[in-house]
Amino acid sequence: MAKPAPRKPVLVVEDDEDVRAAVAEILEGEGYEVVVAANGREALDELVHVASPCLILLDLRMPVMDGPEFLRRLRADWPRLKDVPVLLLTAVVTEALPDTRGILRKPIIPDELVTSVHRLTGRSA
C-alpha cells in the first residue's frame, strides 16, 4: 500500500514567543505540521530547508525583517511559492496587504484561527 503524500507545513512567522507557541500548538492539535520563525529573515532561512508550505501566517511588526519586507522578498525571490496563501496576524492593520488572503486579528481566537487555516488550506473542520 502506498504511503500518503506528506502534508505541507504551515509556516508561522511571529516574533512573540507566546503567540507563536500558542498558534503552533493549536494547529498541531488539528493535525498540521507547523514550522515557526521569529522574524522574516528566519522564515526565509526555513524555506530553504522545508517543503513548500501550504499557508504562511505572517506577523507584520517584527525585528530583523518585518512582515512587508518578508512578503516582498518571498514574492520576488521564491517563484515556486507564488501561489502559497499568506494570512496576516496583526492587532494594528485594518485591511490586508496586496497579495495576502486576509487578516487574523490579535489576540488570536482559536476557533477563528482554525476556521481560517482550514479555509485557506482546503481542509474541512
Short mmCIF file of C-alpha atoms in Angstrom, two decimals:
data_model
loop_
_atom_site.label_atom_id
_atom_site.label_comp_id
_atom_site.label_asym_id
_atom_site.label_seq_id
_atom_site.Cartn_x
_atom_site.Cartn_y
_atom_site.Cartn_z
CA MET A 1 0.00 0.00 0.00
CA ALA A 2 1.40 3.40 -0.98
CA LYS A 3 2.23 5.89 1.73
CA PRO A 4 0.10 9.03 1.67
CA ALA A 5 1.92 12.11 0.47
CA PRO A 6 3.31 14.12 3.36
CA ARG A 7 1.29 17.18 4.25
CA LYS A 8 2.81 20.53 3.53
CA PRO A 9 3.57 22.55 6.66
CA VAL A 10 2.07 25.80 7.82
CA LEU A 11 4.77 28.44 8.31
CA VAL A 12 4.11 30.71 11.31
CA VAL A 13 6.20 33.90 11.28
CA GLU A 14 5.66 35.71 14.59
CA ASP A 15 8.10 37.44 16.92
CA ASP A 16 6.07 37.00 20.11
CA GLU A 17 7.16 33.65 21.52
CA ASP A 18 3.90 33.08 23.40
CA VAL A 19 1.73 33.80 20.36
CA ARG A 20 3.99 31.67 18.14
CA ALA A 21 3.82 28.74 20.56
CA ALA A 22 0.04 29.03 21.02
CA VAL A 23 -0.63 29.14 17.27
CA ALA A 24 1.68 26.16 16.70
CA GLU A 25 0.02 24.16 19.48
CA ILE A 26 -3.49 24.84 18.15
CA LEU A 27 -2.57 23.92 14.58
CA GLU A 28 -0.61 20.82 15.60
CA GLY A 29 -3.70 19.75 17.55
CA GLU A 30 -5.61 19.99 14.26
CA GLY A 31 -3.08 17.70 12.57
CA TYR A 32 -0.96 20.30 10.79
CA GLU A 33 2.80 20.20 10.63
CA VAL A 34 3.98 23.61 11.79
CA VAL A 35 7.28 25.37 11.12
CA VAL A 36 7.95 28.52 13.14
CA ALA A 37 10.16 31.56 12.69
CA ALA A 38 10.63 34.60 14.93
CA ASN A 39 11.07 37.08 12.05
CA GLY A 40 11.14 37.33 8.29
CA ARG A 41 14.84 36.53 7.99
CA GLU A 42 14.40 33.27 9.95
CA ALA A 43 11.37 32.45 7.81
CA LEU A 44 13.35 32.82 4.58
CA ASP A 45 16.06 30.60 6.08
CA GLU A 46 13.44 27.97 6.99
CA LEU A 47 12.08 27.95 3.44
CA VAL A 48 15.43 26.62 2.24
CA HIS A 49 15.00 23.52 4.45
CA VAL A 50 11.28 22.72 4.38
CA ALA A 51 8.78 21.65 1.78
CA SER A 52 6.69 24.41 0.26
CA PRO A 53 4.24 25.49 2.94
CA CYS A 54 0.50 25.21 2.34
CA LEU A 55 -0.02 28.52 4.17
CA ILE A 56 2.03 31.30 5.74
CA LEU A 57 0.73 33.07 8.86
CA LEU A 58 2.63 36.36 8.94
CA ASP A 59 3.01 38.96 11.67
CA LEU A 60 3.66 42.45 10.33
CA ARG A 61 5.72 44.11 13.04
CA MET A 62 8.87 42.13 13.82
CA PRO A 63 12.53 42.91 14.42
CA VAL A 64 15.28 41.95 11.93
CA MET A 65 12.87 41.67 8.97
CA ASP A 66 9.25 42.76 9.22
CA GLY A 67 6.26 41.18 7.51
CA PRO A 68 6.01 43.51 4.50
CA GLU A 69 9.72 43.05 3.69
CA PHE A 70 9.42 39.27 4.07
CA LEU A 71 6.42 39.26 1.75
CA ARG A 72 8.24 41.39 -0.83
CA ARG A 73 11.27 39.07 -0.79
CA LEU A 74 9.12 35.96 -0.81
CA ARG A 75 7.24 37.03 -3.92
CA ALA A 76 10.39 38.35 -5.69
CA ASP A 77 12.86 35.57 -4.86
CA TRP A 78 10.73 32.45 -4.43
CA PRO A 79 8.65 32.00 -7.60
CA ARG A 80 7.79 28.41 -6.62
CA LEU A 81 5.87 29.85 -3.66
CA LYS A 82 3.89 32.47 -5.59
CA ASP A 83 0.60 30.68 -5.00
CA VAL A 84 1.07 29.99 -1.28
CA PRO A 85 -1.63 31.93 0.59
CA VAL A 86 -0.48 34.43 3.22
CA LEU A 87 -2.72 35.36 6.14
CA LEU A 88 -1.68 38.35 8.24
CA LEU A 89 -1.55 38.17 12.03
CA THR A 90 -1.92 41.67 13.43
CA ALA A 91 -3.52 43.89 16.00
CA VAL A 92 -2.91 47.11 14.08
CA VAL A 93 -3.62 46.82 10.35
CA THR A 94 -7.22 47.18 9.28
CA GLU A 95 -7.02 45.79 5.75
CA ALA A 96 -4.99 43.10 4.07
CA LEU A 97 -1.87 43.95 2.13
CA PRO A 98 -1.79 43.26 -1.59
CA ASP A 99 -1.03 39.62 -2.33
CA THR A 100 -2.40 38.38 1.00
CA ARG A 101 -5.60 36.49 1.79
CA GLY A 102 -6.84 38.42 4.79
CA ILE A 103 -6.23 39.31 8.39
CA LEU A 104 -6.45 37.34 11.60
CA ARG A 105 -6.69 39.79 14.47
CA LYS A 106 -4.68 39.53 17.66
CA PRO A 107 -5.35 38.40 20.27
CA ILE A 108 -5.87 35.17 18.36
CA ILE A 109 -9.17 33.40 18.94
CA PRO A 110 -8.52 29.66 18.49
CA ASP A 111 -11.77 28.90 16.62
CA GLU A 112 -11.15 31.75 14.17
CA LEU A 113 -7.57 30.56 13.62
CA VAL A 114 -8.67 27.01 12.88
CA THR A 115 -11.53 28.09 10.62
CA SER A 116 -9.27 30.45 8.64
CA VAL A 117 -6.48 27.90 8.28
CA HIS A 118 -8.89 25.15 7.19
CA ARG A 119 -10.45 27.50 4.63
CA LEU A 120 -7.12 28.57 3.16
CA THR A 121 -5.64 25.07 3.08
CA GLY A 122 -8.74 23.42 1.69
CA ARG A 123 -9.31 21.22 4.72
CA SER A 124 -12.67 20.71 6.29
CA ALA A 125 -13.18 21.07 10.01
#
